[in-house]
PDB file of C-alpha atoms and ligand atoms in Angstrom:
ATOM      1  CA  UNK A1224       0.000   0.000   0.000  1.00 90.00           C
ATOM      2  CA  UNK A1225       1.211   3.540  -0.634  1.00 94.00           C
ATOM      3  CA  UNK A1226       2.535   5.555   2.163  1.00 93.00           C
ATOM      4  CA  UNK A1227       1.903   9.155   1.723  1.00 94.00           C
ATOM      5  CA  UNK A1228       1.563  12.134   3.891  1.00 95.00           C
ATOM      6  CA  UNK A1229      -1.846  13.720   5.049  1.00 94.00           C
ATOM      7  CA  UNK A1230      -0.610  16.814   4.651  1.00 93.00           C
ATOM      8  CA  UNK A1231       2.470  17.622   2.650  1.00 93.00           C
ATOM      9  CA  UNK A1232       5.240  19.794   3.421  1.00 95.00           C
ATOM     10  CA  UNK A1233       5.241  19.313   7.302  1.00 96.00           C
ATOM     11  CA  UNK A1234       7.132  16.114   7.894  1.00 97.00           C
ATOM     12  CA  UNK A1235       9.223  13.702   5.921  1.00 95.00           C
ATOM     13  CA  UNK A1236      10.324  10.246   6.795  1.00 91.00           C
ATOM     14  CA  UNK A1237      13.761   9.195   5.812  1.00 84.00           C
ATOM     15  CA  UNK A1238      15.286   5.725   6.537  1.00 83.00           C
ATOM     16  CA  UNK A1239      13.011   5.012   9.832  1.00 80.00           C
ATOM     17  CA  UNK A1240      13.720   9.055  11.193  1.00 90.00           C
ATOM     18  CA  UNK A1241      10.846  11.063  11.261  1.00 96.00           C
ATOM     19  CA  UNK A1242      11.642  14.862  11.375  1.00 96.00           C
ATOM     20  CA  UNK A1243       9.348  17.581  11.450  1.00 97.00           C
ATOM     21  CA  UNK A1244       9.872  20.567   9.107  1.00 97.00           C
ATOM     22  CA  UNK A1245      10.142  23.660  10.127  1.00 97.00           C
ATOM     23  CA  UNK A1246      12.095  27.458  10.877  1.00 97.00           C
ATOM     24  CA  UNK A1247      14.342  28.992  13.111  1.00 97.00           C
ATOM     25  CA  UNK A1248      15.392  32.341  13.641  1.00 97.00           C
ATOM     26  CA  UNK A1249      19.550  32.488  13.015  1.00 97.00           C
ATOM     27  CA  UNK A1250      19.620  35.354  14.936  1.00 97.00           C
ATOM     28  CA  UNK A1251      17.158  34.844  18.222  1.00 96.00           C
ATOM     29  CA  UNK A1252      17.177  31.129  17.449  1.00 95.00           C
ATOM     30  CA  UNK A1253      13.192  31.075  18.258  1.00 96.00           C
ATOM     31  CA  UNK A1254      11.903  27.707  16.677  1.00 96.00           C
ATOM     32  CA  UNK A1255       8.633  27.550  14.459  1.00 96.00           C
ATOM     33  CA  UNK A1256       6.557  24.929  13.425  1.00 96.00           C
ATOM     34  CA  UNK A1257       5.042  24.839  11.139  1.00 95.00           C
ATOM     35  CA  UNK A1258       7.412  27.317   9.145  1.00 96.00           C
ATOM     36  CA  UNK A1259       7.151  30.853   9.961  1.00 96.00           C
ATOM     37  CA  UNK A1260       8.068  33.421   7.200  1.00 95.00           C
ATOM     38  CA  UNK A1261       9.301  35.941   9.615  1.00 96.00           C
ATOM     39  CA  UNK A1262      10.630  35.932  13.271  1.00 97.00           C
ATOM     40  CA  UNK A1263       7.295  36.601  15.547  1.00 97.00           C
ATOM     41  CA  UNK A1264       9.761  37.163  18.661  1.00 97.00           C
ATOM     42  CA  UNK A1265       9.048  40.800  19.605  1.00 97.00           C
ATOM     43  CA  UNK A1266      12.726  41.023  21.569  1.00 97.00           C
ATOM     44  CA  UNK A1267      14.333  40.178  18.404  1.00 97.00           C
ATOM     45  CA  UNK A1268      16.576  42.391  16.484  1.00 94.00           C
ATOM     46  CA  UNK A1269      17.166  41.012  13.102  1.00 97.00           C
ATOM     47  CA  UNK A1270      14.347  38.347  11.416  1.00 97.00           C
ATOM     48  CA  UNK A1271      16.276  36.112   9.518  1.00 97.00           C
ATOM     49  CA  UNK A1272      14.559  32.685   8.952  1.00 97.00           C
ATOM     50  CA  UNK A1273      15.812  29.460   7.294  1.00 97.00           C
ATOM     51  CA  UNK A1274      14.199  25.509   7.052  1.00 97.00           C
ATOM     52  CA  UNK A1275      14.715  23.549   9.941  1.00 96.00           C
ATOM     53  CA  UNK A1276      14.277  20.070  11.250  1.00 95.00           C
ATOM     54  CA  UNK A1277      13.145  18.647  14.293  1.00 96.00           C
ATOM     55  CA  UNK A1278      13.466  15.286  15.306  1.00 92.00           C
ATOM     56  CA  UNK A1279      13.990  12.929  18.245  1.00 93.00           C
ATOM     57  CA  UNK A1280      13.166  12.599  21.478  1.00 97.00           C
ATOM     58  CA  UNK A1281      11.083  15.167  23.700  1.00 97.00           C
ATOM     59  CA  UNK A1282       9.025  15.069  26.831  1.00 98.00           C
ATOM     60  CA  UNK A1283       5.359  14.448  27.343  1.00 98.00           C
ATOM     61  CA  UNK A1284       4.035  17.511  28.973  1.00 98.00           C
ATOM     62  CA  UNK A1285       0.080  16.496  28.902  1.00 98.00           C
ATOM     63  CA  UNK A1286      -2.495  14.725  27.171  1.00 98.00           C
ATOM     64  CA  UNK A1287      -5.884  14.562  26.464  1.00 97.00           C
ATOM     65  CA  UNK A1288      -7.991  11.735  25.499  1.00 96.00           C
ATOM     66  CA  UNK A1289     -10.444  11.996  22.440  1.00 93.00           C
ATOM     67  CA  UNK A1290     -13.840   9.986  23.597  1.00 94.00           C
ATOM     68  CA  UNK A1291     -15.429  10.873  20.457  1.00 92.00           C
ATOM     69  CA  UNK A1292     -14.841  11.442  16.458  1.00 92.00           C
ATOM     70  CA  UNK A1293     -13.277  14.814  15.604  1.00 86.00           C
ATOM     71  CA  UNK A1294     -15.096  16.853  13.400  1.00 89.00           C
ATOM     72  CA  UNK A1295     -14.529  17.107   9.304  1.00 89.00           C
ATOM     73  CA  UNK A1296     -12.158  18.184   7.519  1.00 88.00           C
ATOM     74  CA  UNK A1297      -9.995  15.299   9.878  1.00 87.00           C
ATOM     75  CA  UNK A1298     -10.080  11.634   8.709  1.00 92.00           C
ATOM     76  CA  UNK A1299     -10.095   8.155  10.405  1.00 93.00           C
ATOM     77  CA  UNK A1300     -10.706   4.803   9.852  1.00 95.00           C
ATOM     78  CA  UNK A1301     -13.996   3.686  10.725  1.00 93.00           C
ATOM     79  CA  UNK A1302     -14.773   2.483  13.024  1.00 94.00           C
ATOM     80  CA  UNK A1303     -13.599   5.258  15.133  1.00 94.00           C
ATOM     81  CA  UNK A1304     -11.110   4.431  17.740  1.00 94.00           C
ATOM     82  CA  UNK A1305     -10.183   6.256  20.803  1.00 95.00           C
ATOM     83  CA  UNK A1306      -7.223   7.763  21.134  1.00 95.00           C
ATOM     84  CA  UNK A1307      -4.937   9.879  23.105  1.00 97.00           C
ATOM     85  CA  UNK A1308      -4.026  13.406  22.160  1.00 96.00           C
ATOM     86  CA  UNK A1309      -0.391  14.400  23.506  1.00 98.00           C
ATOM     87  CA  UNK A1310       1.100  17.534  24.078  1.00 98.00           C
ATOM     88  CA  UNK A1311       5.367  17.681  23.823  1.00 98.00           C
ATOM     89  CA  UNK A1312       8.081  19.860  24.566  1.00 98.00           C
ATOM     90  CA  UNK A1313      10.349  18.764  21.484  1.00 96.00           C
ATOM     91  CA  UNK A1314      13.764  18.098  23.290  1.00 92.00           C
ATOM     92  CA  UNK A1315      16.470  21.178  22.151  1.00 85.00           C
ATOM     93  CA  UNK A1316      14.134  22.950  20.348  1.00 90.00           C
ATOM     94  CA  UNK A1317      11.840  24.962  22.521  1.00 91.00           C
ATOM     95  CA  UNK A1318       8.848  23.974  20.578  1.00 96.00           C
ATOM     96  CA  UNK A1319       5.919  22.719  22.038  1.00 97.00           C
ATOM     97  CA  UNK A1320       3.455  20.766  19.891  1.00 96.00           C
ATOM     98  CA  UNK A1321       0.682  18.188  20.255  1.00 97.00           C
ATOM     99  CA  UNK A1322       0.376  15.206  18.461  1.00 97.00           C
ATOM    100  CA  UNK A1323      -1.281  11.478  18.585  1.00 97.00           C
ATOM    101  CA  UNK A1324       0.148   9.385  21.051  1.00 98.00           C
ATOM    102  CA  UNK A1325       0.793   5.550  19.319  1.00 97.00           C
ATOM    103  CA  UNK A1326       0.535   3.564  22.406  1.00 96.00           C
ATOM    104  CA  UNK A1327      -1.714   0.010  22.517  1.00 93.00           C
ATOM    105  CA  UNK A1328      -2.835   0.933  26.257  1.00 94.00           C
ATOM    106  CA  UNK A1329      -3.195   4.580  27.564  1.00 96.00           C
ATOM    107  CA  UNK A1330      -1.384   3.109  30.883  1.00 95.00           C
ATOM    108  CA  UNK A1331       2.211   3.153  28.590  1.00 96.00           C
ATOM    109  CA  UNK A1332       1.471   7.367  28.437  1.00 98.00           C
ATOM    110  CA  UNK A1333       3.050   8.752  31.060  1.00 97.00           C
ATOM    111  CA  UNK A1334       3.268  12.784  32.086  1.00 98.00           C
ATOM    112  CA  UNK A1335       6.880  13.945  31.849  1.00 98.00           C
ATOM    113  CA  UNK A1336       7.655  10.831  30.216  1.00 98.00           C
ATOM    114  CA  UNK A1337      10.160  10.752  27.185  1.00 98.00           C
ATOM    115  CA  UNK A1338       8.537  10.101  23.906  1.00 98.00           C
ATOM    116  CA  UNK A1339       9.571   9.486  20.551  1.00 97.00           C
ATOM    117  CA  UNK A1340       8.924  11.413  17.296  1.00 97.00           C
ATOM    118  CA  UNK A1341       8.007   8.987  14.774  1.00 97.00           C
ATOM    119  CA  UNK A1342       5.718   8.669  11.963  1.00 96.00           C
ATOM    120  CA  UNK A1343       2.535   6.327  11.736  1.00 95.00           C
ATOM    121  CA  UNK A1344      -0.741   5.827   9.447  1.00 95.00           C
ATOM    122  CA  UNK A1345      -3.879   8.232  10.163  1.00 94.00           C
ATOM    123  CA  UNK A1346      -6.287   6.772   8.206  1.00 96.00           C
ATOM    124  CA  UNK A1347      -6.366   4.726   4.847  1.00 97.00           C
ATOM    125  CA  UNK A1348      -8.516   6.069   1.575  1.00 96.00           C
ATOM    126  CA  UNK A1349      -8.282   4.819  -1.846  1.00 95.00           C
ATOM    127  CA  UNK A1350      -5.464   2.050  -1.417  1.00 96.00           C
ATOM    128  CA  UNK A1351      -3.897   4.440   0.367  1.00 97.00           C
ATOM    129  CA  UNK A1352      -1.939   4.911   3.700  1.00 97.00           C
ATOM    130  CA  UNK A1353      -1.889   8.521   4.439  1.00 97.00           C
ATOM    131  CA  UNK A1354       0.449   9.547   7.450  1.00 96.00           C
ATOM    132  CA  UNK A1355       0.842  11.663  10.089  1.00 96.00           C
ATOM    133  CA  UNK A1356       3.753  12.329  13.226  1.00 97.00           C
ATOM    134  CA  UNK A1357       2.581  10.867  16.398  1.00 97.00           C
ATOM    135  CA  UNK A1358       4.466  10.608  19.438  1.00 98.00           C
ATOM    136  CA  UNK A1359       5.721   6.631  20.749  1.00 98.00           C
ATOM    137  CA  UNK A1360       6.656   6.154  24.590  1.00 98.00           C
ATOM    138  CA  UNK A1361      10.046   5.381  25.167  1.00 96.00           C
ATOM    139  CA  UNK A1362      10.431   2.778  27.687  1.00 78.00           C
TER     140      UNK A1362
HETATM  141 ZN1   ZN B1947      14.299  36.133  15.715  1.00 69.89          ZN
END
């Protein structure tokens, strides 16, 4: 089946590595994701923005879990399964984002646990597999 991303542009999965892509100010070295075209840091003297990539490991700051089906434009697979929502602080990088948590139990998520960036199937459509990043516990 064909792996392809939900959305293209944010992520890319090379050789097992997922890596978010994104900016960073050279000068103030504020991190953006997704990509910012100019530096929204107000202390910051000189905007000058180039592609970055995040990656790795971070730590689970919260979560949230989603009892019922979000509403359109998002996708799943019926029938809908319940799943855990998890907020990160992206480890060197001073972003924090949220993302799906791919656990088999909710009892593996853990709050100020280290989790993994990786990248997993969403939903499938037309003999498709279309992908997304989601955050794995690391044991
Ligand atoms: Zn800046």
């Amino acid at each position: 089946m064909e792996r392809v991303p939900a959305v293209e542009g944010l992520f890319s999965e090379k050789d097992g590595k997922a890596e978010l892509i994104g900016s960073r100010c050279t000068t103030c070295k504020t991190a953006y994701f997704p990509k910012a075209a100019i530096c929204h840091n107000p202390k910051c003297d000189k905007s000058e923005i180039e592609e970055h990539r995040f990656g790795g490991r971070g730590k689970l700051w919260s979560y949230s879990v989603q009892n019922f089906p979000p509403p359109p434009p998002h996708k799943f697979d019926a029938p809908y399964k319940i799943y855990a929502l998890g907020v990160v602080d992206l480890a060197d990088s001073g972003l924090r984002l949220m993302g799906q948590m791919q656990v088999e139990n909710f009892d593996e998520i853990k709050i100020g646990g280290t989790v993994e960036l990786v990248v997993d199937a969403l939903y499938h459509e037309n003999d498709k597999e279309f992908t997304s990043w989601k955050f794995k516990p690391v044991a």
